[in-house]
Amino acid sequence: GSFAEDTESLYSLMLYVINILIYLMQWKHLERITDVGPRPVGSVENEVLTVNYLLEQVEQIRSESIAGPHAITLDLQRPTGSFSIKNVISYYDRITNIAVRLEPKDGAQHFMLANCHFDSVANSPGASDDAVSCAVMLEVLRSLASLSSPLTHGVIFLFNGAEENVLQASHGFITQHPWAKQVKAFVNLEAAGVGGKEVVFQTGPENPWLVQAYVHAAVHPFASVVGQEIFQSGIIPSETDFRIYRDFGNIPGIDLAFIENGFLYHTKYDTADRILTDSIQRAGDNILALLKHLLMSEKLADSSEYRHGNMVFFDVLGVVAVAYPARVGTIINYMAVMATFLYLAKKNKGKCGHYLRDLALGSCVALLSWFATLLSVLIVALVLTLAGCSMFWYSHFSVAIALYGSAAAAKILLVHTLAKNLYYGVSIDLNILGELFFDVSLLLWCCVLLCLTLRGLCSAYVPMLMVAFPLATKLLLSSHFRCRGASVPYAVLYLLGLTLPYVHLMFLIWVVFEIFCPILGRSGTKIPPEVVLACLVTLAIILLSSYFMHFIYLARSSRRVLTILGSLFAVMLLLVSSGLIFPYSSDPDRPRPKRIIIQHTTRTFHTLNGLVEHEDSGLWINSCDYTGMSYITPHIPEINDTIRTQRHDDLPFGGFPGYLPLPFLIKKSWYLPVPAASPKSPLEFRLVSKQVTEWGTIKMSFEAKGPSHMSLYLRPNTGVSLSSWSFGNNTPQSNFIFYSHGLGAPAWHFWLEIQPPSEPSAEKGLISVAVSCHYFGEAHRTPQLDALLGRFPAWSFPSSWVSSYHMFRY
């Protein structure tokens, strides 16, 4: 016995030491990758320094495992191609992929794909997005390569170098690399925040066996089908490589992402020191365990057999994950609905319809309270927006909860108190009234459950929990506490019965706020964030208060609670409206930066005969949030409403060099005149040929040579249409083409085929073509840009670069 205990202790110690060594290696990788600085596509930092480091590490792992049962093959891919995604045509040339293939030495027929990206946006070191995933994947590769027994299947680790450029590198791999044909499933590692837990927020399509594999293998499960259905609804303005593998590779997968502290996502604060030890260790444990499980699974060999159906999945406080087929979930949901209706029907038995009438009237009171609450809180949000107090909660989220939450809770309580005192009267038995409104809550949740189930949404499990547990609690307590009102024992037992669904519901609400609050700081000047946040807080209060309506009617008086809530609301409203709560923060421990985009732009407009019609230059400034420049103007008086610009609808993309077609970011912009910039690699653009085809269209061929990032905007004149072009599948689907290239790429050649009008205009021509060039990095800085950046307050984060806009008419 003593020997066994000593052996177990020694084994535990060895595992601990191994985990520490793995963590130290991961941290070393993370620091080495981020130390080179931002890594945009086409930069030396991305294409040379980071690539060389990753190649060096893979070679080291291969040399260490050469005597083991696995073979490692390394391939450096430089793909070129184009595709369409959403409203963007993406074209890439000689970007970089590092593909590492690990398989048994006698070979493998089927492969898993593990994907991450090593490029970053131009103004961020990209520690969480996605250098930490590269570090995790390197050590997972090392761990798998050092196994003493061979795996059943192989795995391809793809370190892709162009994810931030509209998911280009993953497209280049899955559509062009010869290894891609053997990939049966994938795991994608991403980030929408800086550290924290990595959440499974997408799976499939279909292929429930993948979810079952995660549930079985994950050491620290963190997953929710609610997140999947929210993300795939399009509400969140983001995409990952998951979409490329799903749509262009037709392979199933699992999408994981860090979501905490999204305020620092794509900023200078996304540094290695902010990635917590636990985040790296958790991700490494989960990915390694998941890949080990899948690489030994028989289902990977022929996943098509297990392709049908979706899964309901969620975790319980990160301790255990639950998953079951959607069809089973549908049965459970309908059983909960039937149990509810049987319970209500039994209560109505022998009451000649009076109970149903009371239930209907009570439901109307509840719905009225919710509508009045939402309307009241929205009025508060709109008043604060008009008063210029928007985004006050950005650094102080608890203030938003105190303000909007107290207003919502007080309104619900007020409506029900008025209904109790004025409509029902004081003569009615409070126990009967309390029981009635418990049934009202049960009925309304049951209606939500039925609607979501009929729509085929797996998220229906949430209202199912909110029906099944309270109903079971009520049935268990009804015989013992039927007439004891709001006694302490009853309240305690009642709340214990609601613990599991309520804890899970609060966890989901936390995830929603964790994701959406940072997004509101980069959603542009079009959508008032107060309205969105007020709706979210109100919805949370409505959901959480549903079964607490029961206590409103059991309680003798709610005056004291109303007084507390009203006082809290008044104090918070006074603080917010007085401007004492500042939205942003430069606190190094908890930064909440205001995001701004500044481009030192030179614009040149050409006539039909190629002459320069107009030329100007300035600093084009865009606010990423709703407050615009209101907080910046006191620090930089030149940036004010006198230099506000308007989009010109008769010009391609409004006459400015938009990086991507994101109109919500450029609804309001400012243009401060400064001397012209003279970037290296200025645009060389020319019409190579123009010819009339045999079917009457006009085909124009162009050549463009410039920096690694360019955007092409097309604006056909009235009566003119694009019939074909050289992008994607040759069918014009958008007027915006995003282009990027790696090092050593040749000039960009493309052609357009235009259907002319019956009566062409000699003055306007057929089409306006605009090309914007974007120059990133220190080599392209200008004195004017640096001078302005130096005047921005510490709590702001201005992303800046040099750009040019050239418009040609043909």
Short mmCIF file of C-alpha atoms in Angstrom, two decimals, residues 70-321:
data_model
loop_
_atom_site.label_atom_id
_atom_site.label_comp_id
_atom_site.label_asym_id
_atom_site.label_seq_id
_atom_site.Cartn_x
_atom_site.Cartn_y
_atom_site.Cartn_z
CA HIS A 70 5.39 9.26 -35.86
CA ALA A 71 6.66 11.07 -38.93
CA ILE A 72 6.49 14.87 -39.27
CA THR A 73 6.30 16.52 -42.69
CA LEU A 74 6.60 20.27 -43.11
CA ASP A 75 5.30 22.29 -46.05
CA LEU A 76 5.50 26.03 -46.72
CA GLN A 77 2.62 27.09 -48.97
CA ARG A 78 2.31 30.40 -50.88
CA PRO A 79 -1.19 30.28 -52.40
CA THR A 80 -2.88 32.74 -54.78
CA GLY A 81 -6.63 32.91 -55.31
CA SER A 82 -9.91 34.75 -54.83
CA PHE A 83 -13.35 34.10 -53.38
CA SER A 84 -16.51 35.84 -52.23
CA ILE A 85 -17.60 36.16 -48.61
CA LYS A 86 -20.55 38.27 -47.49
CA ASN A 87 -20.31 41.54 -49.46
CA VAL A 88 -16.56 41.33 -50.10
CA ILE A 89 -14.57 39.83 -52.95
CA SER A 90 -11.21 38.76 -51.52
CA TYR A 91 -8.12 38.35 -53.70
CA TYR A 92 -4.77 37.16 -52.32
CA ASP A 93 -1.36 36.61 -53.89
CA ARG A 94 1.56 34.65 -52.40
CA ILE A 95 0.40 34.75 -48.79
CA THR A 96 1.93 32.27 -46.33
CA ASN A 97 0.78 29.01 -44.78
CA ILE A 98 2.89 26.70 -42.63
CA ALA A 99 1.40 23.20 -42.72
CA VAL A 100 2.78 20.47 -40.43
CA ARG A 101 1.65 16.90 -40.95
CA LEU A 102 2.02 14.37 -38.14
CA GLU A 103 1.10 10.75 -38.82
CA PRO A 104 2.19 7.21 -37.97
CA LYS A 105 5.33 6.20 -39.85
CA ASP A 106 3.37 3.69 -41.91
CA GLY A 107 1.06 6.51 -43.02
CA ALA A 108 -2.54 7.56 -42.41
CA GLN A 109 -5.60 7.88 -44.62
CA HIS A 110 -7.62 10.33 -42.55
CA PHE A 111 -6.57 13.56 -40.88
CA MET A 112 -7.74 16.09 -38.34
CA LEU A 113 -6.89 19.74 -38.99
CA ALA A 114 -5.86 22.07 -36.15
CA ASN A 115 -5.90 25.68 -37.31
CA CYS A 116 -4.64 29.00 -35.92
CA HIS A 117 -3.18 32.15 -37.46
CA PHE A 118 0.03 34.02 -36.74
CA ASP A 119 -0.73 37.31 -38.52
CA SER A 120 -2.23 40.24 -36.60
CA VAL A 121 -3.90 43.54 -37.35
CA ALA A 122 -1.54 46.38 -38.14
CA ASN A 123 -1.59 48.14 -34.77
CA SER A 124 -1.63 45.28 -32.28
CA PRO A 125 0.92 42.70 -31.12
CA GLY A 126 -1.91 40.15 -31.30
CA ALA A 127 -1.02 38.08 -28.24
CA SER A 128 -4.47 36.58 -27.84
CA ASP A 129 -5.43 36.98 -31.50
CA ASP A 130 -3.82 34.62 -32.25
CA ALA A 131 -0.24 34.19 -31.06
CA VAL A 132 -1.28 32.31 -27.93
CA SER A 133 -3.03 29.72 -30.11
CA CYS A 134 0.18 29.28 -32.12
CA ALA A 135 2.06 28.71 -28.86
CA VAL A 136 -0.53 26.16 -27.71
CA MET A 137 -0.46 24.35 -31.05
CA LEU A 138 3.33 24.08 -31.05
CA GLU A 139 3.29 22.38 -27.67
CA VAL A 140 0.35 20.16 -28.60
CA LEU A 141 2.36 19.12 -31.66
CA ARG A 142 5.35 18.40 -29.40
CA SER A 143 3.22 16.34 -27.01
CA LEU A 144 1.64 14.25 -29.78
CA ALA A 145 4.99 13.73 -31.48
CA SER A 146 6.51 12.40 -28.25
CA LEU A 147 3.84 9.72 -27.70
CA SER A 148 5.29 6.23 -27.38
CA SER A 149 2.46 4.51 -29.26
CA PRO A 150 1.22 5.53 -32.71
CA LEU A 151 -2.04 7.34 -33.28
CA THR A 152 -4.73 5.79 -35.46
CA HIS A 153 -5.13 8.85 -37.67
CA GLY A 154 -2.97 11.79 -38.67
CA VAL A 155 -3.22 15.48 -37.81
CA ILE A 156 -2.32 18.59 -39.80
CA PHE A 157 -1.33 21.68 -37.84
CA LEU A 158 -1.95 24.75 -39.98
CA PHE A 159 -0.30 27.99 -38.90
CA ASN A 160 -1.94 30.35 -41.38
CA GLY A 161 -0.53 33.77 -42.10
CA ALA A 162 -3.53 35.73 -43.42
CA GLU A 163 -6.63 35.37 -41.27
CA GLU A 164 -7.06 39.06 -40.51
CA ASN A 165 -7.24 39.71 -44.27
CA VAL A 166 -10.77 38.33 -44.73
CA LEU A 167 -9.77 34.72 -43.93
CA GLN A 168 -7.55 34.38 -47.00
CA ALA A 169 -4.93 31.87 -45.84
CA SER A 170 -7.43 29.23 -44.74
CA HIS A 171 -9.11 29.53 -48.15
CA GLY A 172 -5.74 29.07 -49.84
CA PHE A 173 -5.11 25.90 -47.85
CA ILE A 174 -8.49 24.19 -48.06
CA THR A 175 -8.99 24.88 -51.78
CA GLN A 176 -5.43 24.40 -53.08
CA HIS A 177 -3.23 22.32 -50.77
CA PRO A 178 -3.01 18.61 -51.70
CA TRP A 179 -3.28 17.57 -48.05
CA ALA A 180 -6.70 19.22 -47.71
CA LYS A 181 -8.47 16.34 -49.45
CA GLN A 182 -7.67 14.00 -46.55
CA VAL A 183 -9.02 16.32 -43.83
CA LYS A 184 -12.16 14.89 -42.22
CA ALA A 185 -12.72 17.44 -39.44
CA PHE A 186 -11.04 20.48 -37.92
CA VAL A 187 -10.51 22.41 -34.70
CA ASN A 188 -10.12 26.18 -35.03
CA LEU A 189 -8.49 28.30 -32.32
CA GLU A 190 -9.52 31.96 -32.31
CA ALA A 191 -9.99 34.95 -30.04
CA ALA A 192 -12.56 37.70 -29.50
CA GLY A 193 -11.00 38.81 -26.25
CA VAL A 194 -7.77 38.75 -24.30
CA GLY A 195 -7.45 35.54 -22.33
CA GLY A 196 -9.97 33.90 -20.05
CA LYS A 197 -11.63 30.62 -20.89
CA GLU A 198 -11.85 29.43 -24.46
CA VAL A 199 -15.48 28.79 -25.33
CA VAL A 200 -16.85 26.41 -27.94
CA PHE A 201 -19.19 28.73 -29.82
CA GLN A 202 -19.61 26.89 -33.13
CA THR A 203 -19.75 23.26 -34.14
CA GLY A 204 -20.83 21.25 -37.15
CA PRO A 205 -22.54 21.78 -39.44
CA GLU A 206 -24.43 18.81 -38.00
CA ASN A 207 -21.92 16.01 -37.16
CA PRO A 208 -23.01 15.55 -33.53
CA TRP A 209 -20.10 13.15 -32.96
CA LEU A 210 -17.76 16.15 -32.76
CA VAL A 211 -19.71 17.65 -29.88
CA GLN A 212 -19.76 14.25 -28.18
CA ALA A 213 -15.98 14.05 -28.59
CA TYR A 214 -15.54 17.46 -26.93
CA VAL A 215 -17.88 16.53 -24.07
CA HIS A 216 -16.02 13.27 -23.54
CA ALA A 217 -12.49 14.63 -23.84
CA ALA A 218 -12.44 18.26 -22.64
CA VAL A 219 -10.66 18.63 -19.31
CA HIS A 220 -12.19 22.06 -18.65
CA PRO A 221 -15.42 22.21 -20.69
CA PHE A 222 -16.83 25.61 -21.64
CA ALA A 223 -19.44 25.39 -24.38
CA SER A 224 -22.92 26.58 -25.24
CA VAL A 225 -25.22 25.95 -28.16
CA VAL A 226 -26.76 29.35 -27.33
CA GLY A 227 -23.51 31.03 -28.36
CA GLN A 228 -23.47 29.01 -31.57
CA GLU A 229 -26.97 30.08 -32.57
CA ILE A 230 -26.32 33.73 -31.66
CA PHE A 231 -23.07 33.79 -33.64
CA GLN A 232 -24.51 32.06 -36.68
CA SER A 233 -27.51 34.41 -36.70
CA GLY A 234 -25.18 37.21 -37.88
CA ILE A 235 -25.80 39.50 -34.89
CA ILE A 236 -22.08 39.49 -34.05
CA PRO A 237 -20.19 41.29 -36.86
CA SER A 238 -17.36 38.80 -37.14
CA GLU A 239 -16.24 35.68 -38.96
CA THR A 240 -13.57 33.07 -38.35
CA ASP A 241 -11.77 30.46 -40.45
CA PHE A 242 -14.56 28.10 -39.38
CA ARG A 243 -16.71 29.59 -42.16
CA ILE A 244 -14.07 28.91 -44.82
CA TYR A 245 -13.61 25.26 -43.87
CA ARG A 246 -17.36 24.79 -43.62
CA ASP A 247 -18.37 26.57 -46.85
CA PHE A 248 -15.40 25.88 -49.14
CA GLY A 249 -14.09 22.61 -47.67
CA ASN A 250 -17.42 21.07 -46.70
CA ILE A 251 -15.86 19.64 -43.56
CA PRO A 252 -17.20 19.82 -40.01
CA GLY A 253 -15.38 21.36 -37.11
CA ILE A 254 -15.26 22.96 -33.68
CA ASP A 255 -14.63 26.68 -33.22
CA LEU A 256 -13.06 27.82 -29.94
CA ALA A 257 -12.27 31.38 -28.89
CA PHE A 258 -11.13 33.41 -25.90
CA ILE A 259 -13.90 35.90 -25.11
CA GLU A 260 -12.99 37.69 -21.88
CA ASN A 261 -11.82 41.31 -21.84
CA GLY A 262 -12.73 42.06 -25.43
CA PHE A 263 -12.11 45.75 -24.69
CA LEU A 264 -8.44 45.09 -25.53
CA TYR A 265 -9.07 43.01 -28.65
CA HIS A 266 -7.15 44.39 -31.68
CA THR A 267 -5.42 47.09 -29.61
CA LYS A 268 -1.90 47.78 -28.38
CA TYR A 269 -2.93 46.26 -25.03
CA ASP A 270 -3.20 42.74 -26.45
CA THR A 271 0.22 41.81 -25.07
CA ALA A 272 1.72 38.58 -23.79
CA ASP A 273 1.76 39.69 -20.16
CA ARG A 274 -2.04 40.00 -20.17
CA ILE A 275 -2.58 36.35 -21.08
CA LEU A 276 -3.11 34.61 -17.76
CA THR A 277 -1.30 31.38 -16.92
CA ASP A 278 -4.60 29.57 -16.45
CA SER A 279 -5.80 30.58 -19.93
CA ILE A 280 -2.80 29.01 -21.66
CA GLN A 281 -2.89 25.89 -19.49
CA ARG A 282 -6.63 25.38 -19.93
CA ALA A 283 -6.45 25.78 -23.71
CA GLY A 284 -3.49 23.40 -23.95
CA ASP A 285 -5.17 20.76 -21.79
CA ASN A 286 -8.42 20.92 -23.75
CA ILE A 287 -6.90 20.93 -27.25
CA LEU A 288 -4.47 18.12 -26.49
CA ALA A 289 -7.16 15.94 -24.92
CA LEU A 290 -9.62 16.64 -27.73
CA LEU A 291 -7.12 15.85 -30.50
CA LYS A 292 -5.95 12.66 -28.77
CA HIS A 293 -9.55 11.50 -28.55
CA LEU A 294 -10.39 12.33 -32.16
CA LEU A 295 -7.16 10.87 -33.55
CA MET A 296 -8.04 7.51 -31.99
CA SER A 297 -11.72 7.67 -32.95
CA GLU A 298 -13.21 5.31 -35.51
CA LYS A 299 -15.76 7.97 -36.42
CA LEU A 300 -13.10 10.17 -38.03
CA ALA A 301 -12.48 7.54 -40.71
CA ASP A 302 -15.98 7.86 -42.13
CA SER A 303 -17.59 10.90 -40.59
CA SER A 304 -20.34 10.95 -43.23
CA GLU A 305 -22.04 8.08 -41.38
CA TYR A 306 -22.42 10.31 -38.34
CA ARG A 307 -23.24 13.51 -40.18
CA HIS A 308 -26.96 13.81 -39.54
CA GLY A 309 -28.56 15.84 -36.81
CA ASN A 310 -27.60 18.62 -34.40
CA MET A 311 -26.73 18.52 -30.74
CA VAL A 312 -27.90 20.37 -27.68
CA PHE A 313 -24.79 21.08 -25.62
CA PHE A 314 -23.84 23.21 -22.64
CA ASP A 315 -21.57 23.08 -19.64
CA VAL A 316 -22.52 23.37 -15.99
CA LEU A 317 -20.21 25.93 -14.37
CA GLY A 318 -17.25 24.57 -16.32
CA VAL A 319 -17.30 21.35 -14.31
CA VAL A 320 -19.16 19.01 -16.61
CA ALA A 321 -20.53 19.27 -20.14
#
